[in-house]
Coordinates of C-alpha atoms in Angstrom, one line a residue:
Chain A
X1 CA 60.8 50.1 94.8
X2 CA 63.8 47.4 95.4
X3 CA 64.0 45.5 98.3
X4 CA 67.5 44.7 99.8
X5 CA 66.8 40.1 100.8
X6 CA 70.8 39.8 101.6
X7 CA 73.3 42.2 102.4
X8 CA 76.5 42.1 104.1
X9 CA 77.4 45.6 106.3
X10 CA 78.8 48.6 105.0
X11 CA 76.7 48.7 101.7
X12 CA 75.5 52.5 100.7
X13 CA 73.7 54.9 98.8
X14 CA 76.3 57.1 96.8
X15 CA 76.3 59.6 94.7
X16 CA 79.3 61.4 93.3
X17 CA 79.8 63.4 96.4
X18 CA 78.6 66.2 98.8
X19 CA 81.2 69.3 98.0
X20 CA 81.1 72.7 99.3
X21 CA 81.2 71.8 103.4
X22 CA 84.0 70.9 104.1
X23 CA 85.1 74.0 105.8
X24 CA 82.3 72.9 108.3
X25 CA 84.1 69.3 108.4
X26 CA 81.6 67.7 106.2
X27 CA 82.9 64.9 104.4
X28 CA 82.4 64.5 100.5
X29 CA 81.5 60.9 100.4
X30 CA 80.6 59.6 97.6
X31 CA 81.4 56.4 95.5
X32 CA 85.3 55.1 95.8
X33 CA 85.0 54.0 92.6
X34 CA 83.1 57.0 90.8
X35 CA 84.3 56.3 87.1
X36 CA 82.0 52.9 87.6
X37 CA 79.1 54.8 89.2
X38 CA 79.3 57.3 85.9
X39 CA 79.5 54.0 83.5
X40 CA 76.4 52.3 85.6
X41 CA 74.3 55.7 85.7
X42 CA 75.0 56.3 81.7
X43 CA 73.8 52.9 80.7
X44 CA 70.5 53.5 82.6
X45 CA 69.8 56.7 80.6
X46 CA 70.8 58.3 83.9
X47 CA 72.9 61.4 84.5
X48 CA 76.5 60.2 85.5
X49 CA 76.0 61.5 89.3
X50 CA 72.5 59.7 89.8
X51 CA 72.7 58.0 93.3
X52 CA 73.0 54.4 93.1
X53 CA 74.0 51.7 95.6
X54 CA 77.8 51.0 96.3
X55 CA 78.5 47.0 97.7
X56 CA 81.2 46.1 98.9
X57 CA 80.3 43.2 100.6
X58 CA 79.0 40.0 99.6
X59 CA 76.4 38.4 98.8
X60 CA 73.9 40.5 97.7
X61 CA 70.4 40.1 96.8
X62 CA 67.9 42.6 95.9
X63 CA 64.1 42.0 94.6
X64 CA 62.3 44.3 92.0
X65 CA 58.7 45.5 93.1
X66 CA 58.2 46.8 89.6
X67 CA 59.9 46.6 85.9
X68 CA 62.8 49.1 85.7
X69 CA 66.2 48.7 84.0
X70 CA 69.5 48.2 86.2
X71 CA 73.3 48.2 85.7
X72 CA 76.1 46.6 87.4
X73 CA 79.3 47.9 86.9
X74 CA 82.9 47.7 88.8
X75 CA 84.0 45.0 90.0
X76 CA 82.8 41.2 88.3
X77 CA 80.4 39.6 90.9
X78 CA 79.0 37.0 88.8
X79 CA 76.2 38.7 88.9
X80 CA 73.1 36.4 88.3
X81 CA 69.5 37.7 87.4
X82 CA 66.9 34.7 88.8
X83 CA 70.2 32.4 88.2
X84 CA 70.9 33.5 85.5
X85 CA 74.5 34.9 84.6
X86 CA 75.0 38.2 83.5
X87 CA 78.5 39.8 82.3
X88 CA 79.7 42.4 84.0
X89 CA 79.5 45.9 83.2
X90 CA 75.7 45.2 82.0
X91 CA 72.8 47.0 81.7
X92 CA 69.6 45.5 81.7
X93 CA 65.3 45.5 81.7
X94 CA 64.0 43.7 84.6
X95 CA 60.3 42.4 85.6
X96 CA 58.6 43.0 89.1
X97 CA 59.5 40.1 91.1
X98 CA 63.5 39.2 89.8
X99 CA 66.2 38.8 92.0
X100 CA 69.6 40.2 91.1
X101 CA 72.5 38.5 93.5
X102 CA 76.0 39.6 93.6
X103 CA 78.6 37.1 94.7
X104 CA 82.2 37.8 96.1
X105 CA 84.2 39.1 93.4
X106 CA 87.7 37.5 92.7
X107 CA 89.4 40.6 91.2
X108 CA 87.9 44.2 92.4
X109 CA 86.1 45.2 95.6
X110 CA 83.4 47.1 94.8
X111 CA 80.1 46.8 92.5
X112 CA 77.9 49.4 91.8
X113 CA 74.0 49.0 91.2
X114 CA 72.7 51.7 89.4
X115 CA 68.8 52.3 88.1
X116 CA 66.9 54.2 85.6
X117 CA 65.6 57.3 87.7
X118 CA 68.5 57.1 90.3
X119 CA 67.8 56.1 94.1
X120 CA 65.4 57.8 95.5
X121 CA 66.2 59.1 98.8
X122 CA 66.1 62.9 100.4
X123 CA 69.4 64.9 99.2
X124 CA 71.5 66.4 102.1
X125 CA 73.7 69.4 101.4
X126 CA 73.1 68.4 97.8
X127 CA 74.3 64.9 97.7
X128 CA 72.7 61.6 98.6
X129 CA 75.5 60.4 99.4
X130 CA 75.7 57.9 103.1
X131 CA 77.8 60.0 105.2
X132 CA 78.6 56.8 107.8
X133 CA 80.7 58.6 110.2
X134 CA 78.0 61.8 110.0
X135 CA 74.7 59.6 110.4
X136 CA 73.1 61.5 107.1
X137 CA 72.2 61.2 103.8
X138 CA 71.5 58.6 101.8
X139 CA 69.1 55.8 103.9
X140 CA 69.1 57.6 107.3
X141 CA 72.8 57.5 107.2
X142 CA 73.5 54.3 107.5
X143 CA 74.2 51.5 105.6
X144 CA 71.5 49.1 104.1
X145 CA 69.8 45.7 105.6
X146 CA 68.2 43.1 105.3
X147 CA 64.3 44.0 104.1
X148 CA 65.2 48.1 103.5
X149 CA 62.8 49.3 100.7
X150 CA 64.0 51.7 98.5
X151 CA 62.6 54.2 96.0
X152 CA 63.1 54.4 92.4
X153 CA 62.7 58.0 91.0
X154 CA 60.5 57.9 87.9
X155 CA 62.7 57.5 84.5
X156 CA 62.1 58.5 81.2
X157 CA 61.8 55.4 78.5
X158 CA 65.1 54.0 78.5
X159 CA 65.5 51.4 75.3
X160 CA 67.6 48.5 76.4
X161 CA 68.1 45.3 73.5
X162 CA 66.6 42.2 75.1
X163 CA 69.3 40.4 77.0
X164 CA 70.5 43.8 78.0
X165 CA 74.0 45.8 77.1
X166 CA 77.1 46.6 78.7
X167 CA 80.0 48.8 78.1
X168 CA 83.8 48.5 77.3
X169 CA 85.2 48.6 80.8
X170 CA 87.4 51.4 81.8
X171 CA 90.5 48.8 81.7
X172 CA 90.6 47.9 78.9
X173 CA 89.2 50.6 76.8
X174 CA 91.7 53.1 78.4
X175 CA 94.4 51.0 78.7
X176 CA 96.4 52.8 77.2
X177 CA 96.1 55.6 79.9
X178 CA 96.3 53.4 82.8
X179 CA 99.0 51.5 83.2
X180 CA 99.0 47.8 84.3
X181 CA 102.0 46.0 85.7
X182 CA 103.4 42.8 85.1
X183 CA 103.2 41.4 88.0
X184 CA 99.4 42.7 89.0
X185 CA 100.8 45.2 91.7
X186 CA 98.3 48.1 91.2
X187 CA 100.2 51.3 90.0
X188 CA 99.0 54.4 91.4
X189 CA 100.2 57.9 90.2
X190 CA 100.9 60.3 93.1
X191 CA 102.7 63.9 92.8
X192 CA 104.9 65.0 95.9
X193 CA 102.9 67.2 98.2
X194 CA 103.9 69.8 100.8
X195 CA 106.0 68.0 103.9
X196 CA 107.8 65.5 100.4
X197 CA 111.0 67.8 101.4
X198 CA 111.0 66.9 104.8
X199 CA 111.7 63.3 104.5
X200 CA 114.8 63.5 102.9
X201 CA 116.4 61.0 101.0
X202 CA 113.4 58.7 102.7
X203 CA 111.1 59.4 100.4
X204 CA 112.7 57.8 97.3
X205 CA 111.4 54.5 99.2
X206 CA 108.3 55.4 99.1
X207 CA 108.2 55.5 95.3
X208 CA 110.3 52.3 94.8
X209 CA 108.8 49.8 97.3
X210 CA 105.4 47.8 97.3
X211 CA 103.1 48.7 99.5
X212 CA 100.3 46.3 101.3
X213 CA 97.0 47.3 101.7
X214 CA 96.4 46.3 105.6
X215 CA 93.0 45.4 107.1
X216 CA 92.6 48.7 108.6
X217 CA 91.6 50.2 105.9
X218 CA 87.7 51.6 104.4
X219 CA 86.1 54.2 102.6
X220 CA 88.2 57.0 105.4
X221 CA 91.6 55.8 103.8
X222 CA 93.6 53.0 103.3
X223 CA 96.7 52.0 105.7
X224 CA 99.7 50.6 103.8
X225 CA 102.1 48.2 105.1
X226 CA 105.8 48.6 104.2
X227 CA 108.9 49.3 105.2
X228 CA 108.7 52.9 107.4
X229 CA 109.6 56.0 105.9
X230 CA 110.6 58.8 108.5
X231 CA 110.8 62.2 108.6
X232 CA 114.5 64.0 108.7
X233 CA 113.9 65.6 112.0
X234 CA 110.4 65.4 114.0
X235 CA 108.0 68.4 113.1
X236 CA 104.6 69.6 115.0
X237 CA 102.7 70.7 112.3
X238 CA 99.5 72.6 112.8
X239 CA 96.3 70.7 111.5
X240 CA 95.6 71.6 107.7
X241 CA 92.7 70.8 105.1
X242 CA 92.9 67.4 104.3
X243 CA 91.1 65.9 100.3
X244 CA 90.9 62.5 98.9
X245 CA 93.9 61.1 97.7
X246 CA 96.1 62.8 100.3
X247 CA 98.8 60.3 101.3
X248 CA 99.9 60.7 105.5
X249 CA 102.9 59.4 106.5
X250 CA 102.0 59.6 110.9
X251 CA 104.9 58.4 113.0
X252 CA 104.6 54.9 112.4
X253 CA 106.2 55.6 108.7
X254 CA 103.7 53.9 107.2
X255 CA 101.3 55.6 105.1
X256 CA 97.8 56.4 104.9
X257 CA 96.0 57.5 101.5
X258 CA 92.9 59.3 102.3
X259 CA 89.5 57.6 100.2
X260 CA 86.1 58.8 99.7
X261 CA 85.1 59.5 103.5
X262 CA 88.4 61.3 104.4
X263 CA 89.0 63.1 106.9
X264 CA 88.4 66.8 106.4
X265 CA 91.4 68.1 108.9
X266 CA 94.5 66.0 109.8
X267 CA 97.9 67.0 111.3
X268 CA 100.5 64.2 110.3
X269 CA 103.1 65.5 106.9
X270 CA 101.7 64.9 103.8
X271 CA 104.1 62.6 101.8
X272 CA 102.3 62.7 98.3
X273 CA 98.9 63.1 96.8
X274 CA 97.6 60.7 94.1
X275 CA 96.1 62.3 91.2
X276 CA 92.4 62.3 91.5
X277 CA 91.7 60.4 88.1
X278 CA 93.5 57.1 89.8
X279 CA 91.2 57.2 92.9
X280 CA 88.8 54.6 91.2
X281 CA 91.3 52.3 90.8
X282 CA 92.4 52.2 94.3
X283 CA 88.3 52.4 95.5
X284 CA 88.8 49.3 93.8
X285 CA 91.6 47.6 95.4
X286 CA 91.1 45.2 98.4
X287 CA 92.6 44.1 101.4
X288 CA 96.0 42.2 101.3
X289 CA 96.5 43.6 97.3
X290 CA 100.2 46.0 97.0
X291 CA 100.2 48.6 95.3
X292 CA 103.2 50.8 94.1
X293 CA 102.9 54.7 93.6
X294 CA 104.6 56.4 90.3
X295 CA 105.8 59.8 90.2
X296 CA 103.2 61.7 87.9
X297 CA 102.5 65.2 87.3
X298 CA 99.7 67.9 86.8
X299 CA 100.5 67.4 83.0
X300 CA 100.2 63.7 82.8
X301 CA 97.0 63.5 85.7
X302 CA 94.9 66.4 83.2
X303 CA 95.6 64.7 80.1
X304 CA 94.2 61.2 82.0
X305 CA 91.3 63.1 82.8
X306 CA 90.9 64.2 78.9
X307 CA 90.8 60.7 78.1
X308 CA 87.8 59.5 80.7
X309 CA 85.8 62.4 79.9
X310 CA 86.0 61.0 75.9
X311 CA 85.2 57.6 77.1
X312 CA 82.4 58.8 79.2
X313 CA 81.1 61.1 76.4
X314 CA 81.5 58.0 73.9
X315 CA 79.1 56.3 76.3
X316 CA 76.8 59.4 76.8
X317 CA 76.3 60.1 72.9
X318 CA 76.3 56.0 72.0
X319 CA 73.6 54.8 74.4
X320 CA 70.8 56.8 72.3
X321 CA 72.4 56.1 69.3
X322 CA 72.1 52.1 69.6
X323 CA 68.7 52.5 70.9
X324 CA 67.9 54.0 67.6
X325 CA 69.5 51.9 65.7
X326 CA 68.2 48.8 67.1
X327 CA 64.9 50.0 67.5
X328 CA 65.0 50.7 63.8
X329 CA 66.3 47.5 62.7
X330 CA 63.4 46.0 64.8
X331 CA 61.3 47.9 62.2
X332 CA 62.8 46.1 58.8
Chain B
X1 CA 67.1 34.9 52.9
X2 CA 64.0 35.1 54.5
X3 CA 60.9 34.0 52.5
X4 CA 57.9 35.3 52.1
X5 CA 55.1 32.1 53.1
X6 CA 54.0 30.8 49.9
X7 CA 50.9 27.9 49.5
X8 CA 52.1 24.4 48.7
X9 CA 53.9 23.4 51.7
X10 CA 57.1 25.4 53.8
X11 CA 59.8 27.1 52.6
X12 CA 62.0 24.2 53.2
X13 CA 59.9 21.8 51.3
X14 CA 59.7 24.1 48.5
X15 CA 63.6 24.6 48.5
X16 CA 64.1 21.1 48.3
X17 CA 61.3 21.0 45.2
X18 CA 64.0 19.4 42.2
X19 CA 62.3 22.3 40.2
X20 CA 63.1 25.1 42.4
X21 CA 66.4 23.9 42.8
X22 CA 67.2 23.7 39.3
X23 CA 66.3 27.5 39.1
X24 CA 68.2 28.6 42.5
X25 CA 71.4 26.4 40.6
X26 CA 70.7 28.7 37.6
X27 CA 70.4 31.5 39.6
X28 CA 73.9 30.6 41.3
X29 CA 75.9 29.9 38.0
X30 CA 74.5 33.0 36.5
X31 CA 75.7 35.1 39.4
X32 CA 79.3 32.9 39.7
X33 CA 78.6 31.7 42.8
X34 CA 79.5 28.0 44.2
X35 CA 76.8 27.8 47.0
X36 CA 74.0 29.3 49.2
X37 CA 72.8 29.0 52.4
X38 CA 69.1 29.4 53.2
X39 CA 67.6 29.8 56.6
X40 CA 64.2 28.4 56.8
X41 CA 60.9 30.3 58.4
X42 CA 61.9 27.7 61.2
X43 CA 65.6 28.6 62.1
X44 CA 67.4 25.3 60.2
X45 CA 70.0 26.0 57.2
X46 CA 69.8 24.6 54.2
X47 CA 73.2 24.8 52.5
X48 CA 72.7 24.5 48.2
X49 CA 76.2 23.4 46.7
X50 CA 76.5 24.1 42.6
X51 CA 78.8 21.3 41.6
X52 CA 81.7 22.3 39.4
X53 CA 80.3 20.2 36.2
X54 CA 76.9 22.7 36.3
X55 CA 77.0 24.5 32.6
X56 CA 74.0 26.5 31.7
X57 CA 73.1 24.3 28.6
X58 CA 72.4 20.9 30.8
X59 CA 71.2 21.7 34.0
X60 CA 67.9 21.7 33.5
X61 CA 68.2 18.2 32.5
X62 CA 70.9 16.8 34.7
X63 CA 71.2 19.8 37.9
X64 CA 74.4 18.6 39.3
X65 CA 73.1 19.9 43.2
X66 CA 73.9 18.4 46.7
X67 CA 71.5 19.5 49.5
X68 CA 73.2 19.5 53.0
X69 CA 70.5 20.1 55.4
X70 CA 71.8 21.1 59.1
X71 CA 69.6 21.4 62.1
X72 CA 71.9 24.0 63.3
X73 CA 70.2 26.9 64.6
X74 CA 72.4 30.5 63.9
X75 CA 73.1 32.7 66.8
X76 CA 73.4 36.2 64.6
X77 CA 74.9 39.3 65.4
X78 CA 72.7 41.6 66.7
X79 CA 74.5 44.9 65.0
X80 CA 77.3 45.5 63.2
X81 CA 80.9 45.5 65.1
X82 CA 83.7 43.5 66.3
X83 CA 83.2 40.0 67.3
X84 CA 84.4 39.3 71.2
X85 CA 84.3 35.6 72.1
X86 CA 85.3 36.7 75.8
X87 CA 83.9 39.5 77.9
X88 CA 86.7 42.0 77.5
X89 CA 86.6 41.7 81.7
X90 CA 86.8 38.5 81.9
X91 CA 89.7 35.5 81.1
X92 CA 87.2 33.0 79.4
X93 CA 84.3 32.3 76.8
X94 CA 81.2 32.4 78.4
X95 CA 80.7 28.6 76.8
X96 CA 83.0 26.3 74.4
X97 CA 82.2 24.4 71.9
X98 CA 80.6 21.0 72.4
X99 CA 78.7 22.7 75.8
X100 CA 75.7 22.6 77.2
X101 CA 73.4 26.3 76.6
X102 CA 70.1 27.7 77.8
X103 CA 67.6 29.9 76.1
X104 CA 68.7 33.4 76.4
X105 CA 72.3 32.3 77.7
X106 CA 74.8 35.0 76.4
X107 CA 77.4 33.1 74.5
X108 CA 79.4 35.8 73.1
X109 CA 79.3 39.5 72.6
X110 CA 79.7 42.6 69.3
X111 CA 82.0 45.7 70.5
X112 CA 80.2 48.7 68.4
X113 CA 82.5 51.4 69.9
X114 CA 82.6 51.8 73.7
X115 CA 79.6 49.7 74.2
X116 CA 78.9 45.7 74.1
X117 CA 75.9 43.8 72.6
X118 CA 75.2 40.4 73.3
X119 CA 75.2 37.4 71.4
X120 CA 72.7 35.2 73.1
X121 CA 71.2 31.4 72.6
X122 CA 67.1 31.3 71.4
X123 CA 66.5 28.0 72.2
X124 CA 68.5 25.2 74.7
X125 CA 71.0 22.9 72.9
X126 CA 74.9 22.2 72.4
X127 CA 77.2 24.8 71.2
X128 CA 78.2 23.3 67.9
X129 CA 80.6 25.8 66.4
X130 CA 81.8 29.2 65.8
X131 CA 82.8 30.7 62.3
X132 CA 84.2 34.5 63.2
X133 CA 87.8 34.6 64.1
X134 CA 87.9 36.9 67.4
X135 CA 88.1 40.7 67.1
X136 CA 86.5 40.4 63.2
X137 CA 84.1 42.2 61.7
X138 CA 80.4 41.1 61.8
X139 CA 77.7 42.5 60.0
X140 CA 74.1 43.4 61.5
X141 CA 72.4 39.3 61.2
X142 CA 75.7 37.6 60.5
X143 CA 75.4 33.7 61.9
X144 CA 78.3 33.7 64.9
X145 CA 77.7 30.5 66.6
X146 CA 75.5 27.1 65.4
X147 CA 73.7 26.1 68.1
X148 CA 72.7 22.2 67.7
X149 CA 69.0 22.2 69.1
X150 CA 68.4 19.8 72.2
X151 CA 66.5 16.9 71.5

């Protein structure tokens, strides 16, 4: 068991997502920043999709009722074991009665706390994911407090080196596939989607100016501020399927990018998608940040993917193999 | 070199014997080499230096050895990889030289592939030095960072 001792609101159970409903207007969920969830889950001896708790506010304290190993990965919370610092993107054993604490991070907005065995909570529809806005899965659909208990599920023996492990994060060992800019605005690759056309000569904007990530914005979808981007003419258009990553432009001509909890119907012309692989990065972009989208394509989003899946598949087949060969070395 | 436990006092002691260290000179200008570095059972370095006037024919006589003993306790790499002074997600060494470190503090870390070890402090003291450039190879039990023990 873990006990939550501090907790800000909005702090979950996810998992990588409940899929198949949506026709019914279920939501996916799931954890914005999902690449960090795998990474976590993977450290832990876990499979990548094992639920695990997403915070995104700060601080956070938790308490151990029994020896299990943890990871935090995503965003650097200087993350503190009984007072003690821990890096980020760590994995670690931990004794019956220690206190993990995440602080505010500087950079990213979200860590992710995963354990060997995975949450332990009832799936819903497959997932145990929180659905906020549906009032199910994960803790009785709703987000954690002060003095929750949670359930570990039993775990195999997981071999961590004493003073724990981490992993290469996703920044920098696949820099190469995501690009950074030079002055910190996030880039985010997008592909025109069905109403681009209709905007006309409008829609270059949308590519070439910086975009502010407003305070209206949460695990639904993000609100940008920036200069407004109009359609040619009006159009009614009838309500269509809606998916994560789905950029809006409503009336205001300012744009909304659909996130983990997105809607699963909307009505307002669709601008631009951004390719699904980028997603984490903008799960972990806060408030007030700018972000700038880059014209991408199916090409260049699938040969991203390529290169996560190696990373996570370095991490999948490495974790054992350091285990043995430390545990061997332990031997000599 | 780790020794085995002999009778007749510790390891350190019996490194510093005049006899054994007429041998372990031997030893070294047999094998070409200037110098050694011992750890002791107990953590501390002792650093044997074969001068350049050692010749086989009078050493046994007139062993031309300085002993340089350093309280310096080795933080070693726990497995072989690439040496990362700074956590590849953060801007700064977890500690400089000349500060302040805990038991267990992790001072540094080894990239083997996608994942990171740590380097971490055994015992509380001040950060006395580092001897791997960053991003170098370090082998499994290479010394990384001297640790100067706390009084």
């Amino acid at each position: 068991m873990i006990e939550v001792l501090q907790t800000g609101p909005l702090n979950t159970v996810q998992d990588l997502g409940r899929f198949g409903f949506r026709n019914a207007g279920v939501t996916s969920s799931g954890a914005m920043d999902r690449l960090a969830l795998a990474v976590g889950n993977l450290l832990v001896g876990n499979d990548e999709g094992e639920a695990a708790l997403e915070v995104q506010t700060f601080p956070f304290r938790l308490r151990f009722d029994r020896d299990t190993t943890v990871a935090i990965t995503g965003a650097d919370c200087d993350a503190r074991l009984d007072g003690r610092r821990l890096p980020p993107w760590w994995a670690l054993a931990v004794s019956a009665g220690q206190v993990v604490e995440l602080a505010t991070p500087r950079h990213s907005a979200r860590a992710y706390l995963s354990f060997a065995g995975g949450i332990e909570v009832e799936p819903v529809m497959g997932s145990r994911s929180t659905s906020l806005r549906g009032g199910f899965g994960g803790l009785d659909g709703r987000f954690l407090a002060a003095n929750d208990r949670l359930g570990v599920r039993p775990a195999g023996a997981c071999v961590v080196p004493p003073g724990g492990f981490g992993a290469m994060p996703p920044e920098t060992a696949l820099a190469d596939h995501f690009p950074a800019s030079e002055d910190g605005t996030l880039l985010v690759r997008a592909i025109p989607a069905g109403e681009y056309a209709l905007f006309g000569g409008e829609a270059e904007r949308f590519w070439s100016q910086t975009w502010k990530i407003s305070s209206q914005s949460d695990r639904t979808g993000y609100r940008l501020s920036g200069e407004p981007i109009k359609l040619v003419s009006p159009v009614e258009l009838r309500s269509h399927g809606v998916v994560p990553g789905v950029v809006q432009m409503p009336p205001s001509g300012e744009a909304i990018v659909q996130m983990s909890d997105a809607n699963t119907a909307g009505g307002y012309p669709k601008i631009a998608g951004v390719i699904d692989i980028d997603l984490w990065r903008l799960g972990q972009a806060r408030i007030g940040s700018r972000l700038r989208f880059v014209r991408s394509s199916v090409a260049e989003a699938l040969a991203v993917e390529r290169a996560v899946e190696t990373y996570l598949g370095d991490i999948r087949r490495t974790v054992p193999m350091l285990a043995e060969a430390l545990a061997a070395m332990s031997r000599r | 070199m780790k020794g085995r436990k002999r009778k007749g006092g510790s390891i350190a002691e019996q490194i510093l014997d005049p006899a054994i260290l007429e041998k372990v000179a031997l030893w070294l200008d047999d094998a070409g080499v200037n110098s050694v570095e011992i750890e002791t059972e107990d953590g501390r370095l002792v650093r044997i230096v074969a001068g350049a006037g050692v010749s086989t024919d009078d050493v046994a006589s007139n062993p031309d050895i300085s002993v340089a003993r350093n309280r310096a306790k080795p933080v070693k790499a726990p497995i072989a990889g690439h040496f990362l002074p700074v956590h590849p997600a953060r801007d700064r060494e977890e500690a400089t030289v000349g500060a302040a470190v805990v038991a267990d503090e992790i001072i540094g870390f080894v990239k083997i592939g996608p994942l990171v070890m740590p380097l971490r402090v055994e015992e509380a003291g001040r950060l006395e030095g580092c001897g791997i450039e960053p991003g170098a190879l370090v082998g499994y039990g290479d010394t990384v960072f001297l640790i100067e023990p706390a009084q």
